[in-house]
CSV table of C-alpha atoms and ligand atoms in Angstrom, one decimal:
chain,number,residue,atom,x,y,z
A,150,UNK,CA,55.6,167.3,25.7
A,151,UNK,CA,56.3,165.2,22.2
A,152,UNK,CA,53.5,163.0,21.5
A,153,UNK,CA,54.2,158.9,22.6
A,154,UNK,CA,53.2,155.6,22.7
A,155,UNK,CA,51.2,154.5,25.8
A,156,UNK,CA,53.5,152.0,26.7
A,157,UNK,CA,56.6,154.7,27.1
A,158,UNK,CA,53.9,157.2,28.2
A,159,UNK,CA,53.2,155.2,31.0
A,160,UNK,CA,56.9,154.2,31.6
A,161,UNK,CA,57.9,157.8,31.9
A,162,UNK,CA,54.8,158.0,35.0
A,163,UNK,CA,56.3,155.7,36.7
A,164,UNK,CA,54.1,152.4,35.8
A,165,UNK,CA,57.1,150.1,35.5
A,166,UNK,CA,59.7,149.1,32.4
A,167,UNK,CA,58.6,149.0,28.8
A,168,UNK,CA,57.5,145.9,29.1
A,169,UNK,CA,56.1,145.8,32.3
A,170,UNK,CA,53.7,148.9,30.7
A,171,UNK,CA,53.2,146.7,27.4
A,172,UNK,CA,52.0,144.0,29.3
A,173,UNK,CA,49.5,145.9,31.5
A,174,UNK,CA,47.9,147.7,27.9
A,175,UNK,CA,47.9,143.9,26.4
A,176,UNK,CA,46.4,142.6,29.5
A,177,UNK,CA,43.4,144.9,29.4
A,178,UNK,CA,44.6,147.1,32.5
A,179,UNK,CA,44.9,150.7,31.1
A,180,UNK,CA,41.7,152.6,30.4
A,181,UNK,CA,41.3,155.4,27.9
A,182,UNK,CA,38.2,157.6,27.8
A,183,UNK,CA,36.4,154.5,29.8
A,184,UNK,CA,37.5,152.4,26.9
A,185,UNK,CA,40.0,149.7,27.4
A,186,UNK,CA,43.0,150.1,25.4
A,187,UNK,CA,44.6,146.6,24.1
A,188,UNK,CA,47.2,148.2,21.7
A,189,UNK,CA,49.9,150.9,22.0
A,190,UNK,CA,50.6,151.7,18.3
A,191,UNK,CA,49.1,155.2,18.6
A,192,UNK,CA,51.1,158.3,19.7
A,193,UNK,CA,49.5,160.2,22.3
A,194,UNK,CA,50.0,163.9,23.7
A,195,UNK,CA,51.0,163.1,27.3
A,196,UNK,CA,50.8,166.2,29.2
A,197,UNK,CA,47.4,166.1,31.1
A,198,UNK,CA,46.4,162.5,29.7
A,199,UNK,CA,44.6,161.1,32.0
A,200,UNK,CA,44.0,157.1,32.7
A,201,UNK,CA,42.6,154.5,34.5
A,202,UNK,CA,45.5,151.9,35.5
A,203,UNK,CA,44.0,148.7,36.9
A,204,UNK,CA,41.3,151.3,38.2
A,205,UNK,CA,43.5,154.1,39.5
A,206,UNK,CA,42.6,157.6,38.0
A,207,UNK,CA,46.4,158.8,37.3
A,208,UNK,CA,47.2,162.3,35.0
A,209,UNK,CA,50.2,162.5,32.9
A,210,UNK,CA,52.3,164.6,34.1
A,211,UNK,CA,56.0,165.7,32.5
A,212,UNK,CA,57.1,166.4,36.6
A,213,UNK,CA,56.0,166.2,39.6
A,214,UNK,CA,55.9,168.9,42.2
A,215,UNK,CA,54.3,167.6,45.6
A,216,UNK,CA,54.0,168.9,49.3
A,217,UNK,CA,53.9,166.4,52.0
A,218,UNK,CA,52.9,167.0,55.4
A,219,UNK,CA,55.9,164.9,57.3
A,220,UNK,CA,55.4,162.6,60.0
A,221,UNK,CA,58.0,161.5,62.7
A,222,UNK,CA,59.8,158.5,62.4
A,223,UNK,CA,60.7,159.2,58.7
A,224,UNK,CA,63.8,160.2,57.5
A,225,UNK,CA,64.2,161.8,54.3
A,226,UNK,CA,66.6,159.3,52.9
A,227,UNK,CA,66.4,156.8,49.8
A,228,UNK,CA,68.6,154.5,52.1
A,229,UNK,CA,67.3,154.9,55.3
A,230,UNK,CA,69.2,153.2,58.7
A,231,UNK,CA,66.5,153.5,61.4
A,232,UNK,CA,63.2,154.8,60.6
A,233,UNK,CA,61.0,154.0,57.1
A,234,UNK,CA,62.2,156.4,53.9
A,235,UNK,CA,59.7,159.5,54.0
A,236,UNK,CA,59.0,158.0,50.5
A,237,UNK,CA,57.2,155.0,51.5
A,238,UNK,CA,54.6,157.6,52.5
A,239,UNK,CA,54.3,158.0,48.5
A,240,UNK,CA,52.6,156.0,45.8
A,241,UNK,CA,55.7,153.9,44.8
A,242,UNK,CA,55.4,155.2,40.8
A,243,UNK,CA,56.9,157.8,42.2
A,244,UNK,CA,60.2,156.1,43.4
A,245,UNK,CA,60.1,154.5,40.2
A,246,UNK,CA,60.4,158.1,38.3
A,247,UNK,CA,63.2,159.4,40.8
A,248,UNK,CA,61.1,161.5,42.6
A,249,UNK,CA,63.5,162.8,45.6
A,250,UNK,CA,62.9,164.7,48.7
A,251,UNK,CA,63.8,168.7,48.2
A,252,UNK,CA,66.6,168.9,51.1
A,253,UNK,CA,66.4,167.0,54.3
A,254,UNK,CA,64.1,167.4,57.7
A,255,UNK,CA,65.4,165.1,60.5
A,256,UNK,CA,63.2,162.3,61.3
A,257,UNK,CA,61.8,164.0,64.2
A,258,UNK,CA,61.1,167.0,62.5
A,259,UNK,CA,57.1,167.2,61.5
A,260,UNK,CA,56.2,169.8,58.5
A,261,UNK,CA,56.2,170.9,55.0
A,262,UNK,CA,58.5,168.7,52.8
A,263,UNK,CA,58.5,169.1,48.8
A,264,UNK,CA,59.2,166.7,46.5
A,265,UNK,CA,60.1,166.6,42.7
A,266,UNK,CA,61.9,164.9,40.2
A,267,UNK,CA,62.7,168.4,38.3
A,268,UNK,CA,66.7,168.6,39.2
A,269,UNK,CA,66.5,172.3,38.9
A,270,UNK,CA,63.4,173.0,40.9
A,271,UNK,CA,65.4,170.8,43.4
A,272,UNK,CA,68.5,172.8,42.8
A,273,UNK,CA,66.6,176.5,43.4
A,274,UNK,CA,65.4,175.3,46.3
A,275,UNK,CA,67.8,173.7,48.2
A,276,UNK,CA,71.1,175.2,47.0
A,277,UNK,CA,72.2,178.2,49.8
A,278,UNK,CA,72.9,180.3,46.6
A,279,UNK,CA,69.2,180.6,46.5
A,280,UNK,CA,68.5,181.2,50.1
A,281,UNK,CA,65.0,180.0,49.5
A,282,UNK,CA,63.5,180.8,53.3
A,283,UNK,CA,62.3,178.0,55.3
A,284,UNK,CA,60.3,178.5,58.5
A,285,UNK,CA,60.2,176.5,61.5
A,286,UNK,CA,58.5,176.7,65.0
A,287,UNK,CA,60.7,175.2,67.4
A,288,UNK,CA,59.3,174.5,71.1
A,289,UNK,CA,62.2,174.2,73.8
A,290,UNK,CA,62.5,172.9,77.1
A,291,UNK,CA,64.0,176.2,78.4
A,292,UNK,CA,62.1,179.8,78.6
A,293,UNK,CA,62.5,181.9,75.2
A,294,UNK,CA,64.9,184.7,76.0
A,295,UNK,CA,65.3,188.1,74.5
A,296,UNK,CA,68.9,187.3,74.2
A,297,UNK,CA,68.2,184.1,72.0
A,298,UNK,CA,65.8,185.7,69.5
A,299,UNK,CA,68.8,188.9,69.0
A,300,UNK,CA,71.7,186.1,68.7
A,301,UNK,CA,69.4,184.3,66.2
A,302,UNK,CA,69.7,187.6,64.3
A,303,UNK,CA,73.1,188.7,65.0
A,304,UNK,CA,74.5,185.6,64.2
A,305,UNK,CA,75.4,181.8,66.5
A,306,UNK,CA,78.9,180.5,65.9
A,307,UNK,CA,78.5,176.3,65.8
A,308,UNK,CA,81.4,174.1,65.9
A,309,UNK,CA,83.1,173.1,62.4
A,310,UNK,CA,81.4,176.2,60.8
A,311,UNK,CA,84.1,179.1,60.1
A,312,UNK,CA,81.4,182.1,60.9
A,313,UNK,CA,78.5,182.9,62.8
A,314,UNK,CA,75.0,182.2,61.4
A,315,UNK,CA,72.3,184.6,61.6
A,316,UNK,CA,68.8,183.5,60.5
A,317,UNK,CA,66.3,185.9,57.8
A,318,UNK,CA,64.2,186.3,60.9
A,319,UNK,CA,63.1,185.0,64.3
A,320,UNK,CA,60.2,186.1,66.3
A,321,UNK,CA,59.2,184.7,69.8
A,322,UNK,CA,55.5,183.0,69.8
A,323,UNK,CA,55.5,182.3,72.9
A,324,UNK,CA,57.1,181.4,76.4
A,325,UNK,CA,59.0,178.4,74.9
A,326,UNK,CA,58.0,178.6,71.2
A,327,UNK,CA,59.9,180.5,68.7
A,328,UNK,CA,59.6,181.7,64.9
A,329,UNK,CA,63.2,181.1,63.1
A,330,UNK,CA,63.5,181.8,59.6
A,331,UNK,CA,66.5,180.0,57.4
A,332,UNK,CA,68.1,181.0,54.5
A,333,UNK,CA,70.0,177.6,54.7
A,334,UNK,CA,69.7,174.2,55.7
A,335,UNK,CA,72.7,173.0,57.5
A,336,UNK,CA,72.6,169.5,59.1
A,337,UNK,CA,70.6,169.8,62.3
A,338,UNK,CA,70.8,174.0,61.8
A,339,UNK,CA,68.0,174.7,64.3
A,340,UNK,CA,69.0,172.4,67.3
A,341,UNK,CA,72.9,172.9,66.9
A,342,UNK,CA,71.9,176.6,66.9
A,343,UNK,CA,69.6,176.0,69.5
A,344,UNK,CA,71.9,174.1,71.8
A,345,UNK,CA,75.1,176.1,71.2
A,346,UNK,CA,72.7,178.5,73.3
A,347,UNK,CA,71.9,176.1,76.1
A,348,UNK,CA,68.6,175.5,74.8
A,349,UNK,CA,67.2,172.2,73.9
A,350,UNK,CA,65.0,172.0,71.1
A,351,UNK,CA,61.6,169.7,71.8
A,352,UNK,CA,59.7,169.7,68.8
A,353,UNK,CA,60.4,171.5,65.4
A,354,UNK,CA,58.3,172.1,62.2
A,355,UNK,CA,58.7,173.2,59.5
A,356,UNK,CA,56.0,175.6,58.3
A,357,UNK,CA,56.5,177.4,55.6
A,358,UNK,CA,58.9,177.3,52.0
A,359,UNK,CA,59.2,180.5,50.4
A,360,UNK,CA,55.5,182.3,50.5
A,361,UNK,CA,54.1,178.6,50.6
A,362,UNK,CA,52.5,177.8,54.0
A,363,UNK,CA,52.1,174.3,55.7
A,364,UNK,CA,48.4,175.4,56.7
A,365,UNK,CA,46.9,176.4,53.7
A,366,UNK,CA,47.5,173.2,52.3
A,367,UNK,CA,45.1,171.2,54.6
A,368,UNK,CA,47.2,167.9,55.1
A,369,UNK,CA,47.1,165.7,58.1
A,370,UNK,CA,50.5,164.6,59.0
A,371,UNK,CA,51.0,161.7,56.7
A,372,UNK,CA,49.3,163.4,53.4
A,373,UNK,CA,50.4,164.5,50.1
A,374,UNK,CA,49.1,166.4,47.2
A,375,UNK,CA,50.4,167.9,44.1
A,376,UNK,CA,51.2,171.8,43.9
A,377,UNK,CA,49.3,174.0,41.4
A,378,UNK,CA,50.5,176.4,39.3
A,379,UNK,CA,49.9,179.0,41.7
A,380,UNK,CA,51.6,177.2,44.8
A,381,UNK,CA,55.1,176.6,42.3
A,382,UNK,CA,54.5,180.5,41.9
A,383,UNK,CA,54.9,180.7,46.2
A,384,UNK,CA,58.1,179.0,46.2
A,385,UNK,CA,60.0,181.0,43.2
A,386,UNK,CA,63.4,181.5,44.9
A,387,UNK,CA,64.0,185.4,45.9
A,388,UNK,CA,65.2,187.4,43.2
A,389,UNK,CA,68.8,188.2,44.1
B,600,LIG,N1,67.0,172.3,61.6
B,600,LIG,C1,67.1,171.1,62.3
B,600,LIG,O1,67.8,171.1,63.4
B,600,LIG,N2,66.4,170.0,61.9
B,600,LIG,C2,65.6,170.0,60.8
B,600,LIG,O2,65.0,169.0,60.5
B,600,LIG,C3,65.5,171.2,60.1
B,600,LIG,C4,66.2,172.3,60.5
């Protein structure tokens, strides 16, 4: 990243305008090496800076890449129309940097949702083209059939779609839980696909993006972190 002065370092994070971030380094708020910082005539290397804003630890960071664990009664919208934005459940500097949700879960739909404000990271992994996989556990009300795990391979014709869909894989877990891996995100794929079936869908999550899994992240529902290098490395689209 080109070296900066704190006040547009700190705009770029997400702290607020230019002079919202001027008047927080005047005012004494912005720490530096446990030294308050009073002036921003200096350029700075931002990747990796790290400071104390009115006592929150916050590393520079050129973008974000985060994994939330999503709750119910969200909806992955910056407009919501019944339920809180799943970005309330976010520090609000990130809002203020356009950080958007990577595709959409419905907002009874629990599980691994990303987040970025990198347009093509967004792009590779929500575009079809890429067929990123995405895997969900859905529970239904009805008993798991053979029948439904082959149609979920061979392909489910939904209305206003001109062709069957198949899924990348599905896999019964148990009597009413089932393994369905996407290659697409369709509005409401799982329970249109589900109900076109005769099967009502009672809980879905999503578990897994590309090679990165829900689990091995440790998050309650309700928790974010940021991704490492080597979790970015788990969601690199397929090579086609
Ligand atoms: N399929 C659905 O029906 N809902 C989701 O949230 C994701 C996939």
């Amino acid at each position: 990243m080109k070296k900066m002065t704190l006040d547009k370092i700190l705009q770029k994070q997400g702290f607020g305008s230019r002079k919202e971030c001027q008047a927080l380094i005047v005012g004494g708020s912005v720490r530096l090496n446990d030294q308050v910082i009073e002036s921003y005539d200096n350029y700075l290397e931002p990747e990796s800076l790290g400071v104390l804003v009115n006592d929150e630890h916050w590393v520079c960071r050129e973008q974000v890449y985060v994994a939330l664990n999503k709750p119910t009664e969200f909806e992955c919208s910056r407009k919501p129309t019944h339920h809180p934005s799943v970005l309330n459940l976010l520090p609000p500097l990130f809002s203020r940097r356009n950080t958007q949700p990577v595709g959409r879960l419905d907002q009874d739909t629990t599980g691994l949702l990303l987040f970025s404000d990198d347009g093509i990271f967004i792009h590779q992994q929500s575009s079809p083209k890429y067929r990123q996989p995405k895997t969900y556990e859905a529970t239904t009300d009805e008993r798991i059939t053979p029948e439904l795990v082959s149609h979920f391979l061979t392909g489910i014709q939904l209305k206003e779609e001109p062709s069957p869909i198949a899924a990348l894989s599905c896999n019964q877990l148990d009597s009413h839980r089932i393994e369905i891996i996407l290659g697409e995100g369709k509005y409401h794929q799982i329970k249109r696909m589900l109900a076109a079936e005769g099967f009502h869908c009672k809980s879905l999550i999503r578990t897994k993006i590309g090679r990165l899994r829900l689990e091995d992240l440790h998050l309650a529902q309700g928790q974010w972190c940021f991704l490492s290098e080597a979790q970015l490395l788990l969601l690199a689209p397929p090579q086609h």
